[in-house]
Short mmCIF file of C-alpha atoms in Angstrom, two decimals:
data_model
loop_
_atom_site.label_atom_id
_atom_site.label_comp_id
_atom_site.label_asym_id
_atom_site.label_seq_id
_atom_site.Cartn_x
_atom_site.Cartn_y
_atom_site.Cartn_z
CA MET M 6 -89.44 76.29 -0.33
CA LYS M 7 -87.78 73.04 0.76
CA GLY M 8 -84.73 73.96 -1.34
CA LEU M 9 -84.58 77.42 0.24
CA ALA M 10 -84.86 75.93 3.72
CA ARG M 11 -82.06 73.53 2.93
CA VAL M 12 -79.81 76.38 1.71
CA LEU M 13 -80.59 78.47 4.79
CA GLY M 14 -79.84 75.47 6.98
CA VAL M 15 -76.45 74.98 5.35
CA LEU M 16 -75.66 78.69 5.76
CA ALA M 17 -76.62 78.62 9.42
CA CYS M 18 -74.41 75.59 9.96
CA CYS M 19 -71.48 77.26 8.27
CA LEU M 20 -71.95 80.48 10.22
CA ALA M 21 -72.09 78.59 13.51
CA THR M 22 -68.98 76.62 12.64
CA GLY M 23 -67.16 79.80 11.65
CA ALA M 24 -67.61 81.19 15.15
CA TRP M 25 -64.97 78.75 16.32
CA ALA M 26 -61.84 80.23 14.80
CA GLY M 27 -59.65 77.78 12.92
CA ASP M 28 -61.43 74.79 14.46
CA LYS M 29 -61.54 71.47 12.66
CA SER M 30 -61.47 69.18 15.67
CA GLY M 31 -64.50 70.20 17.72
CA THR M 32 -62.30 71.22 20.66
CA VAL M 33 -61.14 74.44 22.27
CA LYS M 34 -57.38 74.10 22.08
CA ILE M 35 -55.01 75.94 24.41
CA GLY M 36 -51.22 76.12 24.09
CA VAL M 37 -48.56 76.84 26.68
CA LEU M 38 -45.39 78.05 24.98
CA THR M 39 -42.68 78.25 27.61
CA ASP M 40 -39.14 77.54 28.77
CA MET M 41 -39.12 73.87 29.78
CA THR M 42 -35.36 73.36 30.09
CA GLY M 43 -33.59 76.74 30.31
CA VAL M 44 -32.91 79.50 32.82
CA PHE M 45 -36.61 80.27 33.40
CA SER M 46 -37.86 76.68 33.61
CA ASP M 47 -38.42 76.68 37.39
CA LEU M 48 -40.30 79.99 37.21
CA THR M 49 -42.50 78.93 34.29
CA GLY M 50 -41.94 75.65 32.42
CA ASN M 51 -43.66 72.56 33.72
CA GLY M 52 -45.26 74.60 36.51
CA SER M 53 -47.01 76.76 33.92
CA VAL M 54 -48.20 73.68 32.05
CA GLU M 55 -49.62 72.18 35.24
CA ALA M 56 -51.19 75.53 36.20
CA ALA M 57 -53.02 75.56 32.85
CA LYS M 58 -54.17 71.97 33.43
CA MET M 59 -55.48 72.96 36.86
CA ALA M 60 -57.45 75.84 35.34
CA ILE M 61 -58.99 73.58 32.71
CA GLU M 62 -59.96 71.08 35.42
CA LYS M 63 -61.39 73.88 37.57
CA PHE M 64 -63.51 75.04 34.63
CA GLY M 65 -64.86 71.53 34.12
CA GLY M 66 -62.87 70.47 31.07
CA LYS M 67 -65.42 71.76 28.53
CA VAL M 68 -66.66 75.05 27.10
CA ASN M 69 -70.18 75.09 25.69
CA GLY M 70 -70.01 71.32 25.32
CA ARG M 71 -66.62 71.35 23.58
CA PRO M 72 -63.69 69.56 25.26
CA VAL M 73 -60.72 71.74 26.16
CA GLU M 74 -57.40 70.34 24.91
CA LEU M 75 -53.95 71.45 26.08
CA VAL M 76 -50.70 71.37 24.12
CA PHE M 77 -47.33 72.68 25.23
CA ALA M 78 -43.82 73.16 23.87
CA ASP M 79 -40.34 74.37 24.79
CA HIS M 80 -39.14 77.37 22.78
CA GLN M 81 -35.58 76.93 24.17
CA ASN M 82 -35.40 80.73 24.61
CA LYS M 83 -34.91 81.04 20.85
CA ALA M 84 -37.28 83.32 18.97
CA ASP M 85 -37.04 81.39 15.70
CA VAL M 86 -37.86 78.11 17.45
CA GLY M 87 -40.75 79.62 19.38
CA LEU M 88 -42.28 81.38 16.39
CA GLY M 89 -42.00 78.25 14.27
CA ILE M 90 -43.92 76.31 16.91
CA LEU M 91 -46.52 79.05 17.16
CA ARG M 92 -47.16 79.25 13.42
CA ARG M 93 -47.58 75.46 13.22
CA TRP M 94 -49.96 75.54 16.18
CA TYR M 95 -52.15 78.15 14.50
CA GLN M 96 -51.92 76.94 10.92
CA VAL M 97 -51.90 73.16 11.36
CA ASP M 98 -52.99 72.26 14.89
CA ASP M 99 -55.86 74.77 15.27
CA VAL M 100 -54.68 76.15 18.61
CA ASP M 101 -57.04 78.93 19.70
CA ALA M 102 -55.03 80.68 22.43
CA VAL M 103 -51.45 80.58 23.71
CA PHE M 104 -50.27 81.40 27.24
CA ASP M 105 -47.11 82.12 29.25
CA PHE M 106 -44.33 82.66 26.62
CA ALA M 107 -41.64 83.15 29.32
CA ASN M 108 -39.38 85.09 26.95
CA SER M 109 -39.87 88.66 25.73
CA ALA M 110 -38.29 88.12 22.30
CA VAL M 111 -40.60 85.19 21.60
CA ALA M 112 -43.66 87.09 22.82
CA LEU M 113 -42.89 90.21 20.79
CA GLY M 114 -42.36 88.12 17.67
CA ALA M 115 -45.65 86.31 18.31
CA VAL M 116 -47.80 89.45 18.16
CA GLU M 117 -48.16 89.72 14.38
CA ILE M 118 -48.55 85.95 13.85
CA THR M 119 -51.33 85.81 16.44
CA LYS M 120 -53.02 88.79 14.86
CA GLU M 121 -52.69 87.27 11.39
CA PHE M 122 -54.55 84.11 12.46
CA ASP M 123 -56.97 85.99 14.75
CA ARG M 124 -56.11 83.92 17.80
CA VAL M 125 -55.36 85.05 21.37
CA MET M 126 -52.00 85.37 23.11
CA VAL M 127 -51.74 85.97 26.86
CA PRO M 128 -48.14 86.45 28.03
CA SER M 129 -47.64 85.86 31.74
CA GLY M 130 -43.92 85.30 32.28
CA VAL M 131 -42.88 88.26 30.11
CA GLY M 132 -41.82 91.75 31.17
CA ALA M 133 -41.57 93.71 27.88
CA THR M 134 -43.79 96.81 28.02
CA ASP M 135 -43.89 97.07 24.22
CA LEU M 136 -46.61 94.39 24.33
CA THR M 137 -48.98 97.09 25.58
CA GLY M 138 -47.10 99.92 23.86
CA SER M 139 -45.99 100.19 20.26
CA LYS M 140 -46.49 96.44 19.68
CA CYS M 141 -49.98 96.23 21.20
CA SER M 142 -52.59 94.20 19.34
CA PRO M 143 -56.34 93.56 19.51
CA ASN M 144 -55.40 89.88 20.00
CA THR M 145 -53.00 90.32 22.95
CA ILE M 146 -53.58 90.59 26.70
CA HIS M 147 -50.53 91.10 28.93
CA TRP M 148 -51.63 89.39 32.12
CA THR M 149 -49.17 89.15 34.97
CA TRP M 150 -46.19 91.47 35.27
CA ASP M 151 -44.27 93.96 33.21
CA SER M 152 -41.08 95.90 33.80
CA TYR M 153 -42.91 99.23 34.15
CA GLY M 154 -45.17 98.05 36.97
CA ASN M 155 -42.45 96.28 38.94
CA ALA M 156 -39.89 99.04 38.39
CA ASN M 157 -42.32 101.81 39.35
CA ALA M 158 -43.30 100.08 42.59
CA LEU M 159 -39.74 99.18 43.57
CA VAL M 160 -38.20 102.58 42.88
CA LYS M 161 -40.83 104.31 44.98
CA SER M 162 -40.08 102.02 47.91
CA VAL M 163 -36.26 102.11 47.64
CA MET M 164 -36.04 105.87 47.14
CA HIS M 165 -38.23 106.33 50.21
CA GLN M 166 -35.68 104.24 52.12
CA GLY M 167 -32.81 106.52 51.00
CA GLY M 168 -31.40 104.69 47.98
CA LYS M 169 -30.10 107.48 45.69
CA LYS M 170 -27.20 106.14 43.57
CA TRP M 171 -28.05 103.21 41.30
CA PHE M 172 -26.07 100.77 39.15
CA PHE M 173 -27.36 97.99 36.87
CA VAL M 174 -26.22 94.45 36.13
CA THR M 175 -28.49 93.67 33.20
CA VAL M 176 -29.16 90.63 31.01
CA ASP M 177 -28.50 91.60 27.39
CA TYR M 178 -31.80 91.09 25.57
CA ALA M 179 -35.24 92.72 25.35
CA PHE M 180 -36.37 91.69 28.83
CA GLY M 181 -33.32 93.15 30.60
CA HIS M 182 -33.24 96.25 28.42
CA SER M 183 -36.87 96.98 29.28
CA LEU M 184 -36.20 96.57 33.00
CA GLU M 185 -33.18 98.88 32.92
CA GLU M 186 -34.96 101.49 30.83
CA ASN M 187 -37.98 101.66 33.11
CA VAL M 188 -36.08 101.65 36.40
CA THR M 189 -33.74 104.37 35.08
CA LYS M 190 -36.68 106.57 34.14
CA PHE M 191 -38.23 106.30 37.59
CA VAL M 192 -34.94 106.84 39.43
CA LYS M 193 -34.19 110.04 37.52
CA ALA M 194 -37.76 111.30 37.90
CA ALA M 195 -37.48 110.81 41.68
CA GLY M 196 -34.19 112.72 41.89
CA GLY M 197 -31.83 109.75 42.01
CA THR M 198 -28.69 109.14 39.95
CA VAL M 199 -27.81 106.24 37.65
CA LEU M 200 -24.06 105.71 37.77
CA GLY M 201 -23.90 103.15 34.99
CA SER M 202 -24.59 99.60 33.90
CA VAL M 203 -22.98 96.42 32.62
CA ARG M 204 -24.70 93.81 30.47
CA HIS M 205 -24.23 90.06 30.51
CA PRO M 206 -25.36 87.35 28.08
CA LEU M 207 -28.35 85.15 28.88
CA ASN M 208 -27.37 82.00 30.81
CA THR M 209 -24.20 83.40 32.36
CA SER M 210 -22.30 81.30 34.91
CA ASP M 211 -19.55 83.77 35.93
CA PHE M 212 -20.69 87.20 37.15
CA SER M 213 -17.40 88.22 38.81
CA SER M 214 -16.39 90.99 36.40
CA TYR M 215 -19.90 92.46 36.30
CA LEU M 216 -20.26 92.45 40.10
CA LEU M 217 -16.79 93.95 40.65
CA THR M 218 -17.72 96.80 38.30
CA ALA M 219 -20.93 97.39 40.22
CA GLN M 220 -19.09 97.28 43.56
CA SER M 221 -16.52 99.84 42.45
CA SER M 222 -19.12 102.22 40.99
CA GLY M 223 -19.93 103.96 44.28
CA ALA M 224 -23.59 102.98 44.07
CA ASP M 225 -25.68 102.32 47.16
CA VAL M 226 -28.35 100.49 45.12
CA ILE M 227 -27.41 97.61 42.83
CA VAL M 228 -30.12 96.44 40.44
CA LEU M 229 -29.92 92.84 39.23
CA ALA M 230 -31.97 93.17 36.05
CA SER M 231 -32.19 89.52 35.07
CA GLY M 232 -34.19 86.48 36.05
CA GLY M 233 -34.21 82.74 36.59
CA ALA M 234 -30.91 80.91 36.99
CA ASP M 235 -28.99 84.04 35.95
CA LEU M 236 -30.43 85.99 38.86
CA SER M 237 -29.81 83.13 41.29
CA ASN M 238 -26.17 82.87 40.21
CA ALA M 239 -25.67 86.63 40.42
CA ILE M 240 -27.05 86.75 43.97
CA LYS M 241 -24.91 83.85 45.21
CA GLN M 242 -21.78 85.32 43.68
CA ALA M 243 -22.61 88.82 44.98
CA ARG M 244 -22.44 87.47 48.52
CA GLU M 245 -18.96 86.09 47.83
CA PHE M 246 -17.84 89.63 46.90
CA GLY M 247 -19.41 91.16 50.00
CA ILE M 248 -22.33 92.68 48.11
CA THR M 249 -24.95 92.02 50.79
CA SER M 250 -28.13 93.73 51.97
CA ASP M 251 -26.44 95.17 55.06
CA LYS M 252 -24.07 97.19 52.81
CA TYR M 253 -26.18 97.82 49.70
CA LYS M 254 -29.80 97.91 48.72
CA ILE M 255 -29.97 94.97 46.34
CA VAL M 256 -32.97 95.20 44.06
CA ALA M 257 -34.41 92.57 41.71
CA PRO M 258 -37.36 93.86 39.65
CA GLN M 259 -38.19 90.32 38.48
CA PHE M 260 -37.69 88.03 41.44
CA ASN M 261 -39.32 84.70 42.23
CA LEU M 262 -39.57 82.05 44.92
CA ALA M 263 -37.59 79.58 42.83
CA VAL M 264 -34.68 82.03 42.68
CA VAL M 265 -34.67 82.43 46.47
CA HIS M 266 -34.85 78.67 46.86
CA ALA M 267 -31.91 78.15 44.53
CA ALA M 268 -29.76 80.89 46.07
CA GLY M 269 -30.80 80.28 49.69
CA LEU M 270 -32.11 82.63 52.37
CA ASP M 271 -28.61 83.31 53.71
CA ALA M 272 -27.67 84.89 50.36
CA THR M 273 -30.99 86.60 49.58
CA GLN M 274 -32.27 87.82 52.97
CA GLY M 275 -33.19 91.49 52.96
CA LEU M 276 -33.33 91.73 49.16
CA LEU M 277 -36.17 93.89 47.83
CA ALA M 278 -38.44 92.69 45.05
CA ALA M 279 -41.79 93.33 43.41
CA GLY M 280 -44.39 90.75 42.54
CA SER M 281 -48.09 90.03 42.28
CA MET M 282 -48.65 86.91 44.39
CA ASN M 283 -47.38 85.81 47.79
CA TRP M 284 -48.56 82.22 48.14
CA THR M 285 -48.92 82.50 51.93
CA LYS M 286 -51.40 85.39 51.64
CA ASP M 287 -54.70 83.52 52.14
CA GLU M 288 -56.48 80.18 51.82
CA THR M 289 -56.98 80.55 48.05
CA THR M 290 -53.32 81.24 47.26
CA ARG M 291 -52.21 78.51 49.67
CA ALA M 292 -54.51 75.93 48.14
CA PHE M 293 -53.33 76.77 44.61
CA ALA M 294 -49.66 76.70 45.58
CA THR M 295 -49.94 73.46 47.54
CA GLU M 296 -51.67 71.65 44.69
CA LEU M 297 -49.28 72.96 42.03
CA ALA M 298 -46.27 72.03 44.16
CA LYS M 299 -47.56 68.45 44.31
CA ARG M 300 -47.64 68.39 40.52
CA ASN M 301 -44.31 70.15 39.99
CA LYS M 302 -41.56 68.45 42.00
CA GLY M 303 -42.43 70.36 45.17
CA ILE M 304 -41.64 73.77 43.64
CA HIS M 305 -43.99 76.40 45.05
CA PRO M 306 -45.30 78.99 42.58
CA ASP M 307 -45.62 82.72 42.57
CA ALA M 308 -47.17 85.20 40.15
CA LEU M 309 -45.86 83.87 36.82
CA GLN M 310 -47.45 80.45 37.13
CA GLY M 311 -50.37 81.90 39.09
CA GLY M 312 -51.03 84.22 36.17
CA VAL M 313 -51.18 81.29 33.76
CA TYR M 314 -53.83 79.65 35.95
CA SER M 315 -55.99 82.76 36.30
CA SER M 316 -55.63 83.88 32.68
CA VAL M 317 -56.64 80.45 31.34
CA LEU M 318 -59.71 80.55 33.62
CA ALA M 319 -60.58 84.04 32.37
CA TYR M 320 -60.10 83.02 28.73
CA LEU M 321 -62.37 79.98 29.07
CA GLY M 322 -65.01 82.10 30.79
CA ALA M 323 -64.85 84.61 27.95
CA VAL M 324 -65.17 81.91 25.28
CA GLU M 325 -68.21 80.57 27.10
CA LYS M 326 -69.86 84.01 27.22
CA VAL M 327 -68.99 84.98 23.65
CA GLY M 328 -69.84 81.55 22.24
CA SER M 329 -66.78 81.74 20.03
CA THR M 330 -63.00 81.39 19.96
CA ASP M 331 -62.74 84.35 17.59
CA GLY M 332 -59.62 86.07 18.92
CA ARG M 333 -60.68 89.68 18.72
CA LYS M 334 -64.15 89.01 20.05
CA VAL M 335 -62.79 87.18 23.09
CA VAL M 336 -60.29 89.96 23.84
CA GLU M 337 -62.98 92.63 23.35
CA TYR M 338 -65.21 90.82 25.84
CA LEU M 339 -62.44 90.62 28.45
CA LYS M 340 -61.85 94.35 28.02
CA SER M 341 -65.54 95.03 28.68
CA VAL M 342 -65.91 93.33 32.08
CA PRO M 343 -64.07 93.48 35.44
CA VAL M 344 -61.55 90.69 35.96
CA LYS M 345 -62.01 88.57 39.06
CA ASP M 346 -58.53 87.15 39.44
CA PRO M 347 -58.39 84.67 42.33
CA LEU M 348 -54.61 84.85 42.75
CA LEU M 349 -53.20 88.17 41.54
CA GLY M 350 -56.12 90.32 42.67
CA ASP M 351 -59.02 91.84 40.81
CA GLY M 352 -58.46 94.28 37.98
CA VAL M 353 -59.43 95.28 34.46
CA VAL M 354 -58.10 94.65 30.95
CA ARG M 355 -57.46 98.09 29.48
CA ALA M 356 -57.65 99.27 25.89
CA ASP M 357 -53.93 98.60 25.45
CA GLY M 358 -54.32 94.98 26.60
CA ARG M 359 -52.73 95.50 30.01
CA MET M 360 -54.48 93.56 32.80
CA THR M 361 -54.04 95.77 35.84
CA HIS M 362 -53.88 94.29 39.34
CA PRO M 363 -52.13 95.14 42.61
CA VAL M 364 -48.33 94.95 42.74
CA GLN M 365 -46.74 93.95 46.02
CA ILE M 366 -43.34 94.93 47.42
CA PHE M 367 -41.56 91.99 49.02
CA GLN M 368 -38.60 91.75 51.32
CA VAL M 369 -36.91 88.37 51.53
CA LYS M 370 -37.14 86.90 55.02
CA SER M 371 -34.19 85.84 57.12
CA PRO M 372 -33.75 82.12 57.89
CA LYS M 373 -35.15 82.74 61.38
CA GLU M 374 -38.27 84.49 60.03
CA SER M 375 -39.17 81.69 57.62
CA LYS M 376 -41.70 79.44 59.35
CA GLU M 377 -42.16 76.69 56.76
CA PRO M 378 -40.63 75.44 53.48
CA TRP M 379 -40.88 78.05 50.70
CA ASP M 380 -42.00 80.75 53.17
CA TYR M 381 -39.62 83.36 51.81
CA PHE M 382 -41.44 86.66 51.19
CA ARG M 383 -42.77 89.27 53.56
CA THR M 384 -45.13 91.76 51.89
CA ILE M 385 -44.18 95.26 53.04
CA ASP M 386 -46.32 97.33 50.67
CA THR M 387 -49.06 96.99 48.05
CA ILE M 388 -49.47 99.36 45.10
CA PRO M 389 -52.93 99.45 43.45
CA GLY M 390 -52.92 98.37 39.81
CA GLY M 391 -54.08 101.78 38.63
CA GLN M 392 -50.99 103.36 40.20
CA ALA M 393 -48.44 100.65 39.40
CA PHE M 394 -48.76 100.16 35.65
CA ARG M 395 -48.04 102.66 32.89
CA PRO M 396 -50.85 105.24 32.59
CA LEU M 397 -52.85 105.08 29.38
CA ASN M 398 -52.06 108.72 28.65
CA GLU M 399 -48.38 107.73 28.32
CA SER M 400 -49.10 104.78 26.04
CA GLU M 401 -47.80 104.46 22.49
CA CYS M 402 -50.41 101.79 21.77
CA PRO M 403 -52.31 102.58 18.54
CA LEU M 404 -55.46 101.04 20.05
CA VAL M 405 -55.44 103.65 22.80
CA LYS M 406 -54.84 106.49 20.37
CA ALA M 407 -57.69 105.26 18.17
CA SER M 408 -60.10 105.19 21.13
CA ARG M 409 -59.43 108.79 22.16
#
């Protein structure tokens, strides 16, 4: 009997240990894979790392008695670099969940690796809708924004204001392609016309030829389908060519405070954008933004870094409830309960992995309207999450088809 008890005890120990996927260190380990030095570094980068640290501190630094450890790395906006880091994190460093990503190509490549190791990936600074479409996974939650939600909300608003003829200046990789594809679909469905597009490489310094083509197209709406420093440069140079909000409706589906700050209110005033967090909204968003700005060279955050904070909090809460870092179990739990997101707004994680939440329409303030540093956005409309993001009945996600 003593021998049997000893065997059962060993089995119980092994089963308990196995609940913590890949763990050899006794910690819950979180990774932030992001752009620390490139065009998206002010939108994500160090701010996303600090946002994750703030979430861990808010949670108390432990989950079920296990310390929470944070690692981070710069993927340099190169898929091979990012995926090499990710595989090492899973295989060698026992990282349980990875956040942010800040690059669609890296995030899309990460799906199968994350699934292979049964970990969790939660893209925040990524717009590619394939993450909840054909590339969806039981180990992925797409938390903050995607090009469908932002494009849908923006097109509705701009078409209502009379914008009928559209032209695109698009960054030439998966993120930009997804933006252009989704905006085009909504414009045509609403009776508008797409006159054409030009595509520029990532990290472009000279937009003159692209902007001149847009200006000569006859469009009354010019879509700047890029982000980060590229978007900032495009906006500043557009003003030099007379492409301003009093002559055109200038639309940026992925637009952030850091871009406005870099380009200046004189160049960006009147521009229309979509997003999921205006830091001046209430005491909670203000407190988060003020604290993160102290940690991040004074740069105030919006939804991308806010989404890292709230998704890390949600992940830790799920691990605590499940009693495990098993990737699929944690994701299944988050799909089974309402999400109380303190920054983006409450929502749900759907079968396809999309976390729905309200999407706001912003108009950039004029210099006179801005009352304090980084007070750049005026919210002019809010679209409920259930109306903003791609309906499940349009999804190509195999998980959705399997649940029908």
